[in-house]
Coordinates of C-alpha atoms in Angstrom, one line a residue:
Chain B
X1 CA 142.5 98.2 70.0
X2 CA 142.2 100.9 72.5
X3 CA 142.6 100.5 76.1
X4 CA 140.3 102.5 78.6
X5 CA 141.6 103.1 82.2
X6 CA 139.5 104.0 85.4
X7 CA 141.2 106.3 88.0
X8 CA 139.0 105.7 91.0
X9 CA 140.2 108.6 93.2
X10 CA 139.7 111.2 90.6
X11 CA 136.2 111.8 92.0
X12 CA 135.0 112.2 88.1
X13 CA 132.3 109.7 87.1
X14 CA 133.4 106.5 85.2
X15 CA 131.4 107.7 81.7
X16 CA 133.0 110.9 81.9
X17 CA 137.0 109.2 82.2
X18 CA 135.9 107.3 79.7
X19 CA 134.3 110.0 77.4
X20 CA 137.4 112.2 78.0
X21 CA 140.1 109.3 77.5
X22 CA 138.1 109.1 74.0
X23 CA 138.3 113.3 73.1
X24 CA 142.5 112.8 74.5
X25 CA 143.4 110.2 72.6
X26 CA 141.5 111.7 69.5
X27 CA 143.4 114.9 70.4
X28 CA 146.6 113.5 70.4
X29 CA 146.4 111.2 67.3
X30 CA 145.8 108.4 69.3
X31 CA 142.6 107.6 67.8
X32 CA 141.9 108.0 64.0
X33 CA 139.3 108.3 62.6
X34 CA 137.7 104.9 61.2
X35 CA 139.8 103.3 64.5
X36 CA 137.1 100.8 66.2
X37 CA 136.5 101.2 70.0
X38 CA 136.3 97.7 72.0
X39 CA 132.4 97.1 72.2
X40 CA 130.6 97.5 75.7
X41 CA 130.9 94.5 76.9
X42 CA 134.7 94.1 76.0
X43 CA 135.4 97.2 78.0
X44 CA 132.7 96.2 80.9
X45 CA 134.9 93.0 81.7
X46 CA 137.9 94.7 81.0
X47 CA 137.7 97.6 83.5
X48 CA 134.6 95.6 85.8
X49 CA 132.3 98.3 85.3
X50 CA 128.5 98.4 84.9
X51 CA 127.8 97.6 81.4
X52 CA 125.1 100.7 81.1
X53 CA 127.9 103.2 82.3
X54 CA 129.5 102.0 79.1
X55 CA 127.1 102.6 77.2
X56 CA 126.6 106.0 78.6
X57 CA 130.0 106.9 77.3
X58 CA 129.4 105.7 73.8
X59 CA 126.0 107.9 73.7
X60 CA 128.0 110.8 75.0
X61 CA 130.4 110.3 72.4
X62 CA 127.7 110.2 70.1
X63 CA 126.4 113.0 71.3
X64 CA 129.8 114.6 70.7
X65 CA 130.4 113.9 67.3
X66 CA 133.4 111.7 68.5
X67 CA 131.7 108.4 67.5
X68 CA 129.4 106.6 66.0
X69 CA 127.9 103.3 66.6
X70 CA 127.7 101.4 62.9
X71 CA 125.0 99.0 62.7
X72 CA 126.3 95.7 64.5
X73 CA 129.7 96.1 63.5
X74 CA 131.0 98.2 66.7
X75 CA 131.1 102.0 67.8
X76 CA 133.7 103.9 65.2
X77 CA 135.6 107.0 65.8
X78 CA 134.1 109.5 63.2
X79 CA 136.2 113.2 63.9
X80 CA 139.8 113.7 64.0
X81 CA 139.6 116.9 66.1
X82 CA 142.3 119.2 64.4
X83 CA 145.1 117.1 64.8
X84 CA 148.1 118.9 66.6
X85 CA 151.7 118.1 65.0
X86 CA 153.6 116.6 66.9
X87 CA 156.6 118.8 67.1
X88 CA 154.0 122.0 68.2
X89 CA 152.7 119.8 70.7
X90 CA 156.1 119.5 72.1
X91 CA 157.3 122.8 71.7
X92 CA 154.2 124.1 73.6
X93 CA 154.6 121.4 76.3
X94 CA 158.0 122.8 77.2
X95 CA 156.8 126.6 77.4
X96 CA 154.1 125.7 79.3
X97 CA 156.0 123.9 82.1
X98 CA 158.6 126.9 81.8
X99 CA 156.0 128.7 82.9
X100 CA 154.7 126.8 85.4
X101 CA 158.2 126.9 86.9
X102 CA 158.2 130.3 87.1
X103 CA 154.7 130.2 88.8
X104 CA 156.3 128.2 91.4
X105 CA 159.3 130.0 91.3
X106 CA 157.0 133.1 92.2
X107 CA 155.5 131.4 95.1
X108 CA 151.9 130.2 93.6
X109 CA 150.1 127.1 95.2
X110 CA 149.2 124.9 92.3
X111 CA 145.2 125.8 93.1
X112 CA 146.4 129.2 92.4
X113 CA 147.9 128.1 89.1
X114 CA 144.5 126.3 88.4
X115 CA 142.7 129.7 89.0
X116 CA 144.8 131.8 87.2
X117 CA 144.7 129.7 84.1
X118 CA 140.8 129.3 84.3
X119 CA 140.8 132.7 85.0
X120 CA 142.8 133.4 81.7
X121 CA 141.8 131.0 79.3
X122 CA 137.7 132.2 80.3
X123 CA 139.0 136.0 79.6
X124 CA 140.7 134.4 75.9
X125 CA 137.6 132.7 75.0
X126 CA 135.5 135.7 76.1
X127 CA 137.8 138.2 74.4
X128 CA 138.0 136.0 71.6
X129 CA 134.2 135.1 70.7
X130 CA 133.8 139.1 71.0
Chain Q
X1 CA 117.7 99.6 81.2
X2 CA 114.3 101.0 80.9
X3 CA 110.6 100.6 80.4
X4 CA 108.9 98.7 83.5
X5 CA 110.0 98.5 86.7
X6 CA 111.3 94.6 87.2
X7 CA 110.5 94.8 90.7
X8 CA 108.2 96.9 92.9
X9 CA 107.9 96.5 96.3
X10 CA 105.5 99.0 98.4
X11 CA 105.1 99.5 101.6
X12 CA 106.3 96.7 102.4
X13 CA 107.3 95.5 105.7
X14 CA 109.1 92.4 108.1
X15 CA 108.7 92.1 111.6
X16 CA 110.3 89.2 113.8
X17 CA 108.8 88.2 117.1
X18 CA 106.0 90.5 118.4
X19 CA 108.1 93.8 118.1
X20 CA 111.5 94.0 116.3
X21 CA 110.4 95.4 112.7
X22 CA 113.5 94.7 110.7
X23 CA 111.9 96.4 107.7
X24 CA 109.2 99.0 107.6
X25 CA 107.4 100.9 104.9
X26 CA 110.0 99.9 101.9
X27 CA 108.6 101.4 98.9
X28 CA 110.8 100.9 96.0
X29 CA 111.0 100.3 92.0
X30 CA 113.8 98.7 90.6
X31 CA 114.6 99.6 87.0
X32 CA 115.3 96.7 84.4
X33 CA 118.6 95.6 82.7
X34 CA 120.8 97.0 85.8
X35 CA 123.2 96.4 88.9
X36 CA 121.7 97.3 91.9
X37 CA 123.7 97.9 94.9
X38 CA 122.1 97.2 98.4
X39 CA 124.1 99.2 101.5
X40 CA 123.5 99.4 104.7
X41 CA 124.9 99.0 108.3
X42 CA 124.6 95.3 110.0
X43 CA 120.8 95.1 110.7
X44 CA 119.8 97.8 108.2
X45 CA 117.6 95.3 106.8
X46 CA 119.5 94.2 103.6
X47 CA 119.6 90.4 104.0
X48 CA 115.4 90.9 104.9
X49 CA 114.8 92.6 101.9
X50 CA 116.5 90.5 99.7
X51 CA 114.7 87.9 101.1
X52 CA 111.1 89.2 100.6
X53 CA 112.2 90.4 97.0
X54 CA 112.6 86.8 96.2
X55 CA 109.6 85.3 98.0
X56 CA 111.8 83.2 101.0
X57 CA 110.5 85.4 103.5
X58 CA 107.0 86.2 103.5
X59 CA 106.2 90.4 104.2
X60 CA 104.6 91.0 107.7
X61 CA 102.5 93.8 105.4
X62 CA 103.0 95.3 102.3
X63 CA 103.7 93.1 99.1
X64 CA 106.2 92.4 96.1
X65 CA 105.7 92.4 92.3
X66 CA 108.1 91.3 89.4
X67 CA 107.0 92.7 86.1
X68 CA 104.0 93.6 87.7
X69 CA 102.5 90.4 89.0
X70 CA 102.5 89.1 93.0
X71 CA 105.8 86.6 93.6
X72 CA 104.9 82.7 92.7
X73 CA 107.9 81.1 93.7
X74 CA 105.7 78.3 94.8
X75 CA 105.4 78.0 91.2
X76 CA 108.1 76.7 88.6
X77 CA 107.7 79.9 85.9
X78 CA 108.2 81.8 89.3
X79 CA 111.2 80.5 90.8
X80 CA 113.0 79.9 87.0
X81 CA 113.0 83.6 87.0
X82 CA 115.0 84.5 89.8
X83 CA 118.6 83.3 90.8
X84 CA 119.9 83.7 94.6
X85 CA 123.1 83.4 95.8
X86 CA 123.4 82.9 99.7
X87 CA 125.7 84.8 101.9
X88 CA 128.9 82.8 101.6
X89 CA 127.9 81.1 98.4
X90 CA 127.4 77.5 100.2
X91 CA 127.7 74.8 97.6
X92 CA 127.3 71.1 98.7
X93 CA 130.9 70.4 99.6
X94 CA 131.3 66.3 98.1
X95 CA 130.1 67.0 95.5
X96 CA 132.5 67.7 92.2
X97 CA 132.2 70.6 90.0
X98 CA 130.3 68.3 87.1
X99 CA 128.1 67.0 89.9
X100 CA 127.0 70.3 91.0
X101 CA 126.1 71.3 87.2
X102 CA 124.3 68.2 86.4
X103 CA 122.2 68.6 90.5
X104 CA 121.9 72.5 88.3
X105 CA 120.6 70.9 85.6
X106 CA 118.4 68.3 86.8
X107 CA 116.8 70.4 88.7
X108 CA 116.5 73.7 86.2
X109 CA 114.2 73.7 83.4
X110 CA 116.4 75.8 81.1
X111 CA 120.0 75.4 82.5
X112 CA 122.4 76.5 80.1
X113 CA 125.0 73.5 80.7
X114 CA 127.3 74.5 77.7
X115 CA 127.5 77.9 78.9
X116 CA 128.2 77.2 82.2
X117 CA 131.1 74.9 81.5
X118 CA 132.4 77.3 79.3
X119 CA 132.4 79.8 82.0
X120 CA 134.4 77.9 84.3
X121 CA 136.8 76.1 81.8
X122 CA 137.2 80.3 80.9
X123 CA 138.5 80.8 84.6
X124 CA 140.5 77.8 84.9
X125 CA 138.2 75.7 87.2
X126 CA 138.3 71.8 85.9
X127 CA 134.9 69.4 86.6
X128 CA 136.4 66.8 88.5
X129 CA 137.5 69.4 91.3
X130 CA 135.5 68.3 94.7
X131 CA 134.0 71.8 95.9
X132 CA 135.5 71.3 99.0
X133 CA 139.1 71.3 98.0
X134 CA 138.4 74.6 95.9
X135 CA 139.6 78.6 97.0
X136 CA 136.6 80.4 98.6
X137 CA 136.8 82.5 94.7
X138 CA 136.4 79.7 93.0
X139 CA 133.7 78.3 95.0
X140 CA 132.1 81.8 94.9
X141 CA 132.7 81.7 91.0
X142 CA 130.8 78.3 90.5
X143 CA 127.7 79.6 92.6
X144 CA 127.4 82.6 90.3
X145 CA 127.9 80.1 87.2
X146 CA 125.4 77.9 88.6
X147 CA 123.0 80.7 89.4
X148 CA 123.9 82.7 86.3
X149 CA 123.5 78.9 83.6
X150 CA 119.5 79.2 85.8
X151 CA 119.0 82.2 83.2
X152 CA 117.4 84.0 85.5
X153 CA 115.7 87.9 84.8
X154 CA 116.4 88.5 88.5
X155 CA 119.9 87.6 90.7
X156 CA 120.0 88.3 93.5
X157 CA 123.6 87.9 95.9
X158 CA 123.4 88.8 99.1
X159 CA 127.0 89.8 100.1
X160 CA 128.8 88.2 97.6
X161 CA 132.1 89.7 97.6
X162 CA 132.6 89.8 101.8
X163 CA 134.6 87.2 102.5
X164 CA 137.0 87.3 99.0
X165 CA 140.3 89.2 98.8
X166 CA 140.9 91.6 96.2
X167 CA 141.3 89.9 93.3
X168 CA 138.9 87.0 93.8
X169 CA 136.3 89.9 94.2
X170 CA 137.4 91.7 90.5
X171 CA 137.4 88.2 89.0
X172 CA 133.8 87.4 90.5
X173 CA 132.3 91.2 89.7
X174 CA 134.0 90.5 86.1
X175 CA 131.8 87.3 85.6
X176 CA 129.2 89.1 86.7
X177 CA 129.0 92.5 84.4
X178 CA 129.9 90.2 81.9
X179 CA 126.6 88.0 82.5
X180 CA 124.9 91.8 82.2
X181 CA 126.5 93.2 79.2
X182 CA 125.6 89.6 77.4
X183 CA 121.8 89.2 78.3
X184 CA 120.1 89.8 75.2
X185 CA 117.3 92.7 74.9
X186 CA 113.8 91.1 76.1
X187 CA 115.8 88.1 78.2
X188 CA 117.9 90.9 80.0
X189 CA 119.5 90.7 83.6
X190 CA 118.6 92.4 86.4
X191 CA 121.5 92.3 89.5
X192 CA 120.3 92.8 93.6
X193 CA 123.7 92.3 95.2
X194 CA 124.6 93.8 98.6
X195 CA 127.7 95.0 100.1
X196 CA 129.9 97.0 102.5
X197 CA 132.5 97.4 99.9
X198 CA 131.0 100.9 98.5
X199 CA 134.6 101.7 96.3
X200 CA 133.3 98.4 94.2
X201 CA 129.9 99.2 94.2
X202 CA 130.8 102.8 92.6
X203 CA 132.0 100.8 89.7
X204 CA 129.7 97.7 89.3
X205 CA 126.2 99.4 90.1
X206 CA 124.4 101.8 88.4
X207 CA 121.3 102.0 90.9
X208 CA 121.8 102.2 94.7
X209 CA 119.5 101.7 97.7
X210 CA 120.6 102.9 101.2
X211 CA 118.6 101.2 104.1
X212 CA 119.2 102.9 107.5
X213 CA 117.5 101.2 110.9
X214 CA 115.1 99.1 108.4
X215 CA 114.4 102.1 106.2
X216 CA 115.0 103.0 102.6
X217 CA 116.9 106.2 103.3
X218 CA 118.3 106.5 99.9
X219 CA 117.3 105.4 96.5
X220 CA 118.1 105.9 92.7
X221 CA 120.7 106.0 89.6
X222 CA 123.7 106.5 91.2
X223 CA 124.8 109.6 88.8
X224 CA 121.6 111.2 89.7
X225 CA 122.5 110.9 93.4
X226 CA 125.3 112.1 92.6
X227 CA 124.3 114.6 91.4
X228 CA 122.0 115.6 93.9
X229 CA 124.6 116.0 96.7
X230 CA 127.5 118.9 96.9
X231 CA 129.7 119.1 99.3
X232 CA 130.2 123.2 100.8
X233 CA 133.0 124.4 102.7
X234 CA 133.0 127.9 104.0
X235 CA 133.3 129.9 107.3
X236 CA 132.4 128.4 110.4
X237 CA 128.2 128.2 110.7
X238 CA 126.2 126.7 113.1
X239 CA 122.8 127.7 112.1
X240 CA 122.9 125.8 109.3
X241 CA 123.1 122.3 110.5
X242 CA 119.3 121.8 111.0
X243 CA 118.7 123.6 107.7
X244 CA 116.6 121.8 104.9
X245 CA 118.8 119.7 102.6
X246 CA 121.7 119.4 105.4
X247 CA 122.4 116.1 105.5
X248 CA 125.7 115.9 107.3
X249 CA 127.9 118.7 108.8
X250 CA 131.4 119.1 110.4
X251 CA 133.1 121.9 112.1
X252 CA 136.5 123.3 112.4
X253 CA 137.2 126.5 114.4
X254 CA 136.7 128.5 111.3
X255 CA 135.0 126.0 108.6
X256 CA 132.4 123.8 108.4
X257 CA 131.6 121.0 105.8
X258 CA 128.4 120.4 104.9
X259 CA 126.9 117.4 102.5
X260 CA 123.8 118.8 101.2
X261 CA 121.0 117.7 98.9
X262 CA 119.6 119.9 96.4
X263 CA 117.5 121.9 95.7
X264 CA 119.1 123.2 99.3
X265 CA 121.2 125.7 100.7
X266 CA 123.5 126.0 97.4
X267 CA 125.5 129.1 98.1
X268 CA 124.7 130.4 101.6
X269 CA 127.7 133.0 101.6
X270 CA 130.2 133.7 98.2
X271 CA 132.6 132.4 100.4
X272 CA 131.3 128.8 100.2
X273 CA 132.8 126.5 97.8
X274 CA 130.8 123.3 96.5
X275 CA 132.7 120.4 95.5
X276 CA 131.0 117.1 94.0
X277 CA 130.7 114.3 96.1
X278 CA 131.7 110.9 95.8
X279 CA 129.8 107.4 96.8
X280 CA 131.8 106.7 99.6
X281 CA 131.3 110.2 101.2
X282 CA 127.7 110.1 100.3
X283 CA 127.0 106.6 101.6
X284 CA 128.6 107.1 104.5
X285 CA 126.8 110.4 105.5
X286 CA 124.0 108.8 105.1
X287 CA 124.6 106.1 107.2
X288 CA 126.2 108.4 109.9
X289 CA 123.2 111.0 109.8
X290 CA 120.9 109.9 112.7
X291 CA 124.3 109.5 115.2
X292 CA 126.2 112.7 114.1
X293 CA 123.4 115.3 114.4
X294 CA 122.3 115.1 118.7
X295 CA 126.5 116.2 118.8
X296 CA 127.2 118.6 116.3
X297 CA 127.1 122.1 116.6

């Protein structure tokens, strides 16, 4: 069964860790499709959270086309969002943290990193959709 | 939650003695089916009004409803509705954990005694156990078991987790989302609980009410509130302290801070940055507002 965790310091709000914990896991092959996620209550007692936020999450997954709840049997993950191999995954991994070395190497403060790839990845998707 | 407000109080209002209002003007609706969380300073006016939304303190002026009608708690069908636990969840101390749920049910038209028992026997707490010789979270645990087995539409706990360490306060808040997330649809539970502990509250509570010198100063869904606020941070400006929507502001040499509410002052220079806020930070601006402002700029 999958296991939600709640980082309380991340300043994002509990439905959203738990919506994105949900898109991750499905992104990585975690979560399959046809896998059943603990039901509200299971993951309200489990993580001592309001029971509605819970249920927040599940709409917004929902919402998302990440899940779907199936009449009284529990809340089932529906899409397998393109599922990376494994060895790609890896292989990109490492040349991304090359080049975050080099980044660092080249003196940038990580909130530099975070605007430079924002920056990037908004010109791609831009450039791209064009 | 949704539909009806489960409670409504307006303008309602508590003095003591000839003077000291400890409450004034409270208008509030508390949504169905959710945690509330109550904050405030000492002598905000939290125990007060959790004591008038449960008909043991009469209002000064103003009045209370539940589902729409005036509090009967001089009545049976009023009082099974509603479930209180006292600051320091005081049990009678002789008595053994069995005695205390058959006092529960003796006195409770519908106690749930099997549900209750399972409760406990589920955290480890045997029946022959005399109340006195049990941890201050187990004795917490068996007033929320006794209060929760009441089936009530309406708890209410006024400081419930104060006086328990950490994990005596996750095991109690775990009993209690758990009572939530199992109240059926058209039976559901509604939670009043108040508390300094605002880190717990950000999990537990999905409603919050903030009462400052007897006031509501804040009120709502907490991701709305949330919403609501940003947090800027930009060159150094004084002028905009006593600006619309500034609800708290700090300076550096060259920066100020500033929580504001919006619609406000979004974006007064490119050079401002706006950050989310967080409950803590938001709480406690609000709290700090009246003493912060004579002093700053």
């Amino acid at each position: 069964m999958f296991v939600f965790r709640l980082d309380p310091s991340s300043g994002v709000p509990t439905y959203l860790q738990l919506v994105d914990q949900v898109r991750r896991a499905t992104l990585l092959g975690y979560l399959r499709e046809g896998d059943r996620l603990p039901t509200v209550r299971e993951v309200a007692a489990a993580l001592v959270v309001n029971p509605n936020t819970v249920a927040k999450a599940y709409r917004e997954l929902d919402h998302a086309g990440l899940a779907s709840a199936r009449g009284g049997q529990g809340t089932f993950v529906t899409g397998s969002i393109g599922e990376v191999p494994t060895a790609t995954y890896a292989q990109l991994s490492r040349r991304l943290r090359e080049w975050l070395r080099a980044a660092r190497d080249a003196g940038l403060a990580p909130e530099q990193v975070h605007a430079l790839v924002t920056a990037t990845l908004d010109d791609e998707l831009r450039t791209g959709a064009a | 939650m949704s539909g009806e407000p489960i409670l409504c109080c307006s303008g309602l209002g508590k003095r003591y003695g000839r003077r000291t209002w400890a409450l004034r003007d409270c208008d509030l609706e508390l949504p169905r089916g959710g945690i509330v969380g109550l904050v405030g300073a000492n002598g905000a006016g939290k125990s007060t009004l959790l004591h008038l939304a449960i008909g043991l303190l009469r209002p000064t002026e103003g009045s209370v409803r539940m589902f729409g009608e005036p509090l009967r708690v001089d009545q049976a069908d009023g009082l099974a509705r509603i479930g209180f636990v006292a600051q320091d969840h005081p049990l009678y101390r002789r008595f053994t954990v069995a005695d205390l749920l058959h006092f529960g049910r003796s006195t409770n038209r519908r106690f749930d005694l099997a549900g209750a028992r399972d409760r406990l026997d589920g955290i480890g707490i045997t029946l022959e156990r005399r109340a006195s010789t049990l941890s201050g979270g187990q004795q917490a645990q068996i007033a929320l078991t006794l209060a929760l087995a009441k089936r009530p539409r309406l708890l209410v706990l006024d400081e419930p987790v104060a006086s328990l360490d950490p994990l005596a306060r996750r095991d109690f808040l775990r009993t209690l989302v758990d009572a939530v997330a199992g109240s059926v649809a058209g039976d559901d539970l509604t939670v009043v609980l108040s508390s300094h502990v605002v880190a717990e509250l950000e999990r537990v509570c999905d409603h919050l009410v903030l009462l400052d010198e007897g006031r509501v100063r804040l009120a709502g869904a907490i991701d709305d509130l949330l919403a609501e606020h940003r947090v800027l941070v930009g060159p150094r400006a004084d002028d905009l302290d006593t600006m619309d929507g500034v609800i708290a502001a700090s300076h550096g040499q060259r920066h100020s801070n500033m929580l504001v509410r919006l619609p406000g002052p979004t974006s007064p220079h490119p050079r401002w940055e706006s950050h989310p806020v967080g409950l803590e930070e938001l709480v406690l601006a609000y709290l700090g507002e009246g003493r912060n402002r004579p002093c700053s700029g």
